[in-house]
Amino acid sequence: MKQKNLIDQQNQEFRWSSNKAIFKMQKYFKFDQFQTTLKKELLGGLTTFLALVYILSVNSDILSQSQSINDPNVTMNEFGIFFATAITSIVATLLMGLWANVPIVMSPGMGMNTLFTFTLAQQAKLGFEGAMIAVLLASILFFIITVTPMRAMILQAIPKSLSIIFAVSIAFFIAYVGFEQMGWFKMDANTQLPIASLATFKENYLFIILGMATLGLMLFFHYRKVNGGVALSIVIGFIICIIFANTLPKSQISKISSANFRNGFNFHYDFEGFIWNIKSGMQSFANPKVWSNPGLYVCVLVVMLMSFFDDSAALNTLNMQRNKGLAVHHEVNRPTMLIDAGSGIMNGILGVSSMSVMVESSAGIHQGAKTGVAALVNVVLFGVAIVLFPVFATIPTVVTGAACVFIGILMVLHIAEIEWHKPQFAIPAFLAIIFSVTTFTIVNGVAIAILSYAFIMLIIKKAKQVHILIWPLCLVLLAYFVALAFIQ
């Protein structure tokens, strides 16, 4: 009864626009159900884009280090990667906005891109062509699992407390990514993992100060309840970086060199390179070097499982944030899961790493975005980025890194909801956080949390309370760790 009264009250409070076009949009995207406004959606969409725009340049940089299976001196075309990243992001996010009506952005994400280059292409010796095939096959398998009731059943089998643990581990992970982008950590040349060392402050003090100042601005605006504080902080931080990058000697601006305009924009459009990436991958279907490599089949399993658990954990976390303040709890809908799984097929064909649910979408949700309109804002901005990429590419990672840390701070507040007095949740929470951060992969934290949960339930003689699907899931996760060991 209370819930019904709250729903009626919210519906009465909602104001419909007198403009016919806006009224139709409000109806289609269910603004009344989500108690949102066009201003919140636009601002949330812009905030999300500013927080994740770095992926266009970072993804290109990482994937362009992938060597060919036929010639180690040949690598993927960098513009082709950038263009494919933008196109795949546009298509998947457009579907998220129009069909699923969620404020979630899809793009080839961090973690999956390093797996593509340094594990699949290099360590497993598949080359970028074999890595593309692995992504394609894994995405098809992921989509098949999602089309059947299997994915929904697995997600329903996971206790709510474990879902909260996943959210907290993602918070630590995204903050860790942010601190690395600011310059606090060094990226290990062999493992491609960020290594924490305060000694780097001496080398990167300028970048760290700029990043921390931007983070401080975000916190200031947040607690002063300034609308659009994250986006405003990113713009201010960007302007300050431009000033330093164009006045200091080049030897002192390594992490903000993208904002250095003294030599103009070092970028050109190479659509032939985009086509070459696609052709190289598709022609390798006939290459026996790919199919005779046993690492291919292990990689397909690893990529599929990483996509499944990474994205499922991210979707649950973002959905929890989206439901805050709403009278009715909205579950992750079926279109969202189908788009999430199916869009990776496109990535394997066009020549980029697997599609990811961008946890930076949390920044927009925090600003009030709750519908697909925020996703459509990102679609437009990704399109603009293709034309104005030289401008968007100049936003230094020290600024976007601050946004990642800020998101992590907000998300980690869920840590209070973990049932720390129960060992079946306290121990998995601890392990999930440690493994997500130290292995630089969310899925490892998710996997160890599920495995340890089942193990502790056995120890404390509560195995009968564990959902029956958790046990076969544990076997799959054990197989995942074994498979991962063979390709690393």
XYZ file of C-alpha atoms in Angstrom:
488
model
C 0.000 0.000 0.000
C 2.836 2.364 0.906
C 4.581 1.635 -2.396
C 1.365 2.313 -4.360
C 0.884 5.626 -2.550
C 4.500 6.564 -3.298
C 4.029 5.719 -6.995
C 0.826 7.801 -7.151
C 2.565 10.690 -5.406
C 5.515 10.604 -7.822
C 3.188 10.451 -10.841
C 1.273 13.467 -9.559
C 4.497 15.400 -8.991
C 5.830 14.715 -12.492
C 5.352 17.588 -14.928
C 4.647 16.771 -18.555
C 5.950 19.164 -21.200
C 3.490 21.244 -23.213
C 5.766 20.827 -26.252
C 4.405 17.942 -28.372
C 7.826 16.624 -29.424
C 9.206 16.657 -25.885
C 5.941 15.176 -24.554
C 6.243 12.231 -26.979
C 9.854 11.737 -25.939
C 8.897 11.779 -22.254
C 6.231 9.163 -22.958
C 8.506 6.893 -25.018
C 11.363 6.945 -22.512
C 8.990 6.758 -19.508
C 10.213 9.912 -17.800
C 7.338 9.705 -15.319
C 8.302 6.204 -14.144
C 11.939 7.200 -13.666
C 11.169 10.656 -12.232
C 13.671 12.338 -14.519
C 13.883 15.457 -16.660
C 15.389 16.264 -20.035
C 17.986 18.464 -18.325
C 19.127 15.597 -16.081
C 19.351 13.212 -19.035
C 21.345 15.622 -21.204
C 23.691 16.533 -18.368
C 24.098 12.901 -17.352
C 24.853 11.870 -20.929
C 27.474 14.605 -21.318
C 29.081 13.683 -17.992
C 29.311 10.021 -18.972
C 30.907 10.862 -22.312
C 33.512 13.159 -20.777
C 34.373 10.422 -18.277
C 34.912 7.744 -20.943
C 36.058 9.631 -24.059
C 39.623 8.551 -23.236
C 38.756 5.063 -24.538
C 38.870 6.291 -28.148
C 42.557 7.138 -27.963
C 43.647 4.593 -25.323
C 41.996 1.670 -27.122
C 43.687 2.668 -30.377
C 47.055 2.914 -28.656
C 46.805 -0.515 -26.965
C 45.337 -2.496 -29.878
C 47.751 -0.970 -32.405
C 50.526 -2.904 -30.628
C 48.935 -6.182 -31.782
C 51.210 -7.873 -34.311
C 50.158 -9.922 -37.319
C 50.261 -13.724 -37.090
C 52.041 -13.711 -40.465
C 54.567 -10.917 -39.883
C 55.566 -9.614 -36.419
C 56.685 -6.342 -38.019
C 53.121 -5.593 -39.141
C 50.585 -4.230 -36.639
C 46.938 -3.162 -36.746
C 46.120 0.183 -38.357
C 45.611 2.732 -35.567
C 42.969 4.847 -37.288
C 41.099 1.679 -38.213
C 40.955 0.782 -34.513
C 39.788 4.272 -33.531
C 37.073 4.289 -36.207
C 35.911 0.768 -35.309
C 35.828 1.720 -31.609
C 33.628 4.728 -32.365
C 31.318 2.869 -34.785
C 30.763 -0.147 -32.524
C 30.153 2.164 -29.560
C 27.603 4.164 -31.550
C 25.630 1.117 -32.731
C 25.549 -0.684 -29.364
C 24.800 2.463 -27.348
C 22.076 3.490 -29.819
C 20.350 0.162 -29.208
C 20.777 0.576 -25.443
C 19.065 3.948 -25.653
C 16.241 3.265 -28.107
C 15.431 -0.387 -27.395
C 16.512 -1.076 -23.812
C 15.882 2.494 -22.538
C 18.846 2.483 -20.171
C 21.489 5.210 -19.571
C 24.296 2.762 -20.317
C 27.138 3.214 -22.797
C 28.754 0.244 -24.532
C 32.295 0.373 -25.879
C 35.416 -1.806 -26.164
C 36.619 -1.395 -22.586
C 39.781 -1.446 -20.526
C 40.914 -4.914 -19.528
C 39.484 -6.536 -22.630
C 41.796 -4.459 -24.848
C 44.925 -5.455 -22.909
C 43.746 -9.089 -23.027
C 43.352 -8.773 -26.822
C 46.855 -7.387 -27.408
C 49.125 -8.844 -24.760
C 47.452 -12.210 -24.102
C 45.602 -13.277 -27.256
C 47.734 -11.661 -29.961
C 51.174 -11.866 -28.315
C 51.356 -14.517 -25.570
C 48.984 -16.999 -27.237
C 50.687 -16.211 -30.593
C 47.374 -15.752 -32.405
C 48.271 -12.370 -33.868
C 45.614 -9.698 -34.124
C 43.849 -11.776 -36.789
C 43.443 -14.763 -34.470
C 42.445 -12.446 -31.631
C 39.657 -11.030 -33.825
C 38.425 -14.557 -34.558
C 38.539 -15.430 -30.836
C 36.468 -12.337 -30.003
C 33.947 -13.211 -32.729
C 33.527 -16.842 -31.625
C 33.366 -15.913 -27.924
C 30.725 -13.264 -28.649
C 28.588 -15.731 -30.622
C 28.801 -18.184 -27.715
C 27.962 -15.409 -25.227
C 24.946 -14.397 -27.334
C 23.660 -17.988 -27.515
C 23.852 -18.260 -23.711
C 21.984 -14.957 -23.371
C 19.243 -15.882 -25.858
C 18.465 -18.971 -23.787
C 17.190 -18.542 -20.191
C 20.635 -19.601 -18.928
C 22.085 -16.130 -18.284
C 19.034 -14.866 -16.418
C 18.945 -18.061 -14.350
C 22.609 -17.708 -13.369
C 22.133 -14.073 -12.355
C 19.065 -14.977 -10.278
C 21.052 -17.728 -8.550
C 23.579 -15.224 -7.190
C 22.603 -13.872 -3.721
C 21.989 -10.132 -3.414
C 24.916 -9.789 -1.006
C 27.272 -11.192 -3.661
C 25.930 -8.645 -6.168
C 26.812 -5.893 -3.692
C 30.290 -7.398 -3.362
C 30.672 -7.234 -7.148
C 29.714 -3.543 -7.068
C 32.298 -2.792 -4.386
C 35.067 -4.668 -6.213
C 34.220 -2.709 -9.381
C 34.489 0.501 -7.329
C 38.024 -0.371 -6.227
C 38.941 -1.471 -9.749
C 37.755 1.700 -11.489
C 39.441 3.869 -8.841
C 42.663 1.902 -9.395
C 42.391 2.590 -13.136
C 41.894 6.269 -12.349
C 44.936 6.523 -10.084
C 47.027 4.814 -12.771
C 45.834 7.358 -15.335
C 46.768 10.196 -12.990
C 50.331 8.911 -12.725
C 50.376 7.401 -9.231
C 51.290 3.952 -10.581
C 53.678 2.666 -13.229
C 52.569 0.224 -15.917
C 54.809 -2.847 -15.786
C 56.343 -3.450 -19.223
C 56.058 -7.242 -18.989
C 52.686 -7.800 -17.304
C 50.968 -4.586 -18.432
C 49.645 -4.206 -14.881
C 49.816 -0.930 -12.911
C 52.367 -1.227 -10.119
C 51.931 1.048 -7.107
C 55.018 2.991 -6.074
C 55.059 6.320 -4.296
C 58.479 6.897 -5.870
C 56.641 7.825 -9.061
C 55.485 11.027 -7.351
C 58.918 12.530 -8.005
C 58.542 11.867 -11.732
C 54.830 12.578 -12.078
C 54.164 15.166 -9.372
C 52.705 17.690 -11.843
C 50.266 15.184 -13.345
C 49.320 13.780 -9.947
C 48.636 17.280 -8.596
C 46.530 18.144 -11.660
C 44.567 14.909 -11.334
C 44.041 15.273 -7.590
C 43.020 18.920 -8.005
C 40.414 17.857 -10.577
C 39.199 15.152 -8.188
C 39.037 17.728 -5.392
C 36.873 19.958 -7.597
C 34.499 17.068 -8.266
C 34.145 16.351 -4.558
C 33.645 20.061 -3.824
C 30.889 20.412 -6.440
C 29.319 17.123 -5.332
C 28.984 18.058 -1.674
C 27.901 21.602 -2.557
C 25.217 19.947 -4.736
C 26.282 21.761 -7.925
C 24.517 20.267 -10.954
C 26.929 19.028 -13.611
C 29.866 19.196 -11.229
C 31.707 16.252 -12.800
C 31.480 17.621 -16.351
C 32.418 21.115 -15.145
C 35.438 19.746 -13.266
C 36.628 17.853 -16.353
C 36.385 21.020 -18.474
C 38.254 23.112 -15.868
C 40.923 20.422 -15.464
C 41.274 20.205 -19.255
C 41.800 23.970 -19.572
C 44.477 23.943 -16.855
C 46.224 21.021 -18.605
C 46.215 22.966 -21.889
C 47.959 25.890 -20.171
C 50.697 23.692 -18.667
C 51.112 21.552 -21.805
C 51.693 24.601 -23.999
C 53.999 26.544 -21.678
C 56.280 23.944 -20.067
C 59.169 22.181 -21.865
C 58.085 19.072 -23.766
C 60.240 16.882 -21.526
C 58.004 17.760 -18.555
C 54.547 17.140 -20.050
C 54.539 13.424 -20.932
C 51.130 12.548 -19.407
C 49.435 15.734 -20.641
C 51.211 15.937 -24.011
C 47.904 15.264 -25.792
C 46.898 18.839 -24.847
C 50.035 20.287 -26.482
C 48.967 22.256 -29.566
C 52.363 23.741 -30.423
C 52.883 21.320 -33.322
C 49.246 21.178 -34.405
C 47.196 17.971 -34.481
C 49.094 14.805 -35.345
C 46.148 12.873 -36.780
C 44.857 11.857 -40.202
C 41.887 9.875 -41.459
C 42.825 6.513 -42.979
C 39.670 4.642 -43.963
C 41.719 2.225 -46.066
C 43.422 1.130 -42.840
C 40.013 0.438 -41.302
C 39.106 -1.816 -44.256
C 42.557 -3.469 -44.108
C 42.024 -4.467 -40.454
C 38.700 -6.105 -41.334
C 40.080 -7.908 -44.402
C 43.081 -9.214 -42.472
C 40.850 -10.721 -39.813
C 38.329 -12.249 -42.212
C 41.000 -13.710 -44.515
C 42.568 -15.455 -41.516
C 39.562 -17.767 -41.280
C 41.414 -19.717 -43.972
C 44.768 -19.507 -42.171
C 45.773 -22.913 -40.673
C 48.113 -21.120 -38.229
C 45.050 -19.858 -36.375
C 43.042 -23.083 -36.180
C 46.027 -25.331 -35.401
C 46.914 -23.204 -32.369
C 45.288 -24.839 -29.288
C 45.471 -21.474 -27.566
C 42.620 -20.252 -29.780
C 40.050 -22.507 -28.134
C 41.233 -21.671 -24.633
C 41.112 -17.966 -25.513
C 37.530 -18.262 -26.769
C 36.488 -19.719 -23.402
C 38.375 -17.066 -21.427
C 37.008 -14.145 -23.483
C 33.444 -15.459 -23.230
C 33.626 -15.920 -19.450
C 35.258 -12.524 -18.939
C 32.542 -10.847 -21.016
C 29.800 -12.722 -19.172
C 30.902 -11.942 -15.627
C 32.416 -8.492 -16.249
C 29.298 -7.218 -17.978
C 26.823 -8.983 -15.700
C 28.474 -7.489 -12.617
C 28.601 -4.024 -14.220
C 24.942 -4.177 -15.317
C 23.798 -5.179 -11.835
C 25.842 -2.390 -10.256
C 24.586 0.314 -12.627
C 21.030 -0.934 -12.229
C 21.293 -0.640 -8.439
C 22.361 2.987 -8.816
C 19.617 3.687 -11.333
C 16.943 2.376 -8.949
C 17.889 4.751 -6.136
C 14.961 6.973 -5.207
C 12.457 5.144 -7.412
C 9.190 3.776 -6.059
C 9.400 0.707 -8.304
C 12.500 -1.482 -8.583
C 13.450 -2.105 -12.220
C 15.328 -5.301 -13.074
C 17.982 -5.490 -15.801
C 15.699 -5.998 -18.807
C 16.111 -8.613 -21.528
C 16.938 -6.152 -24.359
C 19.861 -4.853 -22.282
C 21.325 -8.342 -21.925
C 20.776 -9.185 -25.615
C 22.464 -5.974 -26.786
C 25.323 -6.501 -24.338
C 25.989 -10.030 -25.616
C 25.232 -9.555 -29.309
C 27.211 -6.362 -29.910
C 30.508 -8.186 -29.395
C 29.932 -10.065 -32.671
C 30.241 -6.740 -34.462
C 33.529 -6.041 -32.649
C 35.095 -9.309 -33.795
C 34.253 -8.477 -37.407
C 35.332 -4.808 -37.364
C 38.608 -5.439 -35.549
C 38.375 -4.325 -31.924
C 38.344 -6.074 -28.558
C 35.170 -7.378 -26.918
C 32.344 -4.996 -26.061
C 32.054 -3.911 -22.442
C 29.441 -2.240 -20.295
C 31.213 1.027 -19.494
C 31.138 1.483 -15.729
C 31.800 5.183 -16.371
C 28.054 5.294 -17.114
C 27.809 5.568 -13.333
C 28.978 9.185 -13.591
C 25.932 10.076 -15.693
C 23.544 8.107 -13.490
C 24.923 9.990 -10.496
C 24.031 13.242 -12.281
C 20.416 12.059 -12.570
C 20.322 10.137 -15.867
C 17.926 7.184 -15.719
C 16.703 6.589 -19.285
C 17.967 5.880 -22.780
C 18.106 9.597 -23.590
C 21.475 9.797 -21.812
C 22.713 6.927 -23.990
C 21.536 8.764 -27.123
C 23.500 11.841 -26.031
C 26.601 9.651 -26.080
C 25.690 8.339 -29.538
C 25.648 11.911 -30.850
C 28.905 12.774 -29.081
C 30.646 9.641 -30.395
C 29.574 10.768 -33.875
C 30.957 14.240 -33.248
C 34.148 12.646 -31.917
C 34.740 10.946 -35.285
C 34.780 14.354 -36.960
C 36.526 16.207 -34.138
C 38.667 13.399 -32.788
C 41.825 15.564 -32.771
C 40.044 17.788 -30.227
C 38.572 15.015 -28.057
C 41.889 13.147 -28.120
C 43.565 16.095 -26.410
C 41.745 15.510 -23.095
C 44.566 14.093 -20.918
C 44.066 10.880 -18.975
C 44.969 12.680 -15.732
C 41.606 14.461 -16.015
C 39.498 11.456 -17.003
C 41.352 9.451 -14.354
C 40.038 11.841 -11.714
C 36.501 11.075 -12.907
C 37.178 7.342 -12.525
C 38.368 7.802 -8.940
C 35.343 9.971 -8.156
C 32.992 7.284 -9.500
C 34.853 4.687 -7.434
C 34.379 6.774 -4.275
C 30.623 6.981 -4.852
C 30.279 3.290 -5.696
C 32.340 2.076 -2.737
C 29.701 3.434 -0.353
C 27.861 0.146 -1.008
C 30.517 -1.500 1.163
C 28.382 -0.697 4.220
C 25.630 -2.969 2.837
C 27.857 -6.078 2.858
C 26.958 -8.491 5.667
C 30.407 -8.433 7.254
C 29.248 -10.458 10.260
C 28.603 -13.445 7.979
C 31.777 -15.272 6.846
C 30.109 -16.473 3.614
C 30.007 -12.813 2.506
C 32.868 -11.184 4.432
C 35.563 -13.504 3.031
C 34.358 -13.333 -0.617
C 34.180 -9.527 -0.299
C 37.785 -9.315 0.861
C 39.015 -11.689 -1.862
C 36.971 -10.027 -4.622
C 38.450 -6.607 -3.863
C 42.023 -7.915 -3.671
C 41.814 -9.995 -6.852
C 40.004 -7.346 -8.930
C 42.673 -4.762 -8.167
C 45.867 -6.838 -8.131
C 45.034 -8.758 -11.327
C 43.561 -5.633 -13.003
C 40.519 -7.674 -14.087
C 37.024 -7.500 -12.601
C 36.126 -11.034 -13.643
C 38.877 -12.534 -11.472
C 37.379 -10.850 -8.426
C 33.870 -11.997 -9.359
C 35.068 -15.571 -9.921
C 36.987 -15.847 -6.654
C 34.011 -14.374 -4.765
C 31.609 -17.015 -6.100
C 34.074 -19.855 -5.482
C 34.879 -18.755 -1.934
C 31.173 -18.214 -1.167
C 30.369 -21.818 -2.112
C 33.398 -23.119 -0.185
C 32.533 -21.216 3.007
C 28.909 -22.367 2.800
C 30.226 -25.940 2.755
C 32.442 -25.313 5.782
C 29.683 -23.760 7.893
C 27.266 -26.543 6.887
C 24.870 -24.356 4.920
C 25.409 -25.967 1.523
C 21.679 -26.672 1.191
C 21.028 -22.913 1.114
C 23.237 -22.485 -1.966
C 21.304 -22.278 -5.229
C 21.766 -25.453 -7.260
C 23.181 -23.514 -10.247
C 26.083 -22.184 -8.166
C 27.770 -25.610 -8.088
C 28.108 -26.129 -11.884
C 29.030 -22.439 -12.107
C 31.929 -23.111 -9.721
C 33.192 -25.872 -12.021
C 33.098 -23.459 -14.969
C 35.001 -20.833 -12.973
C 37.652 -23.361 -11.954
C 38.013 -24.260 -15.647
C 38.364 -20.533 -16.373
C 41.325 -20.159 -13.995
C 42.993 -23.273 -15.447
C 42.457 -21.995 -18.993
C 43.792 -18.566 -18.062
C 46.977 -20.150 -16.732
C 47.625 -21.804 -20.106
C 47.499 -18.615 -22.157
C 49.386 -16.279 -19.833
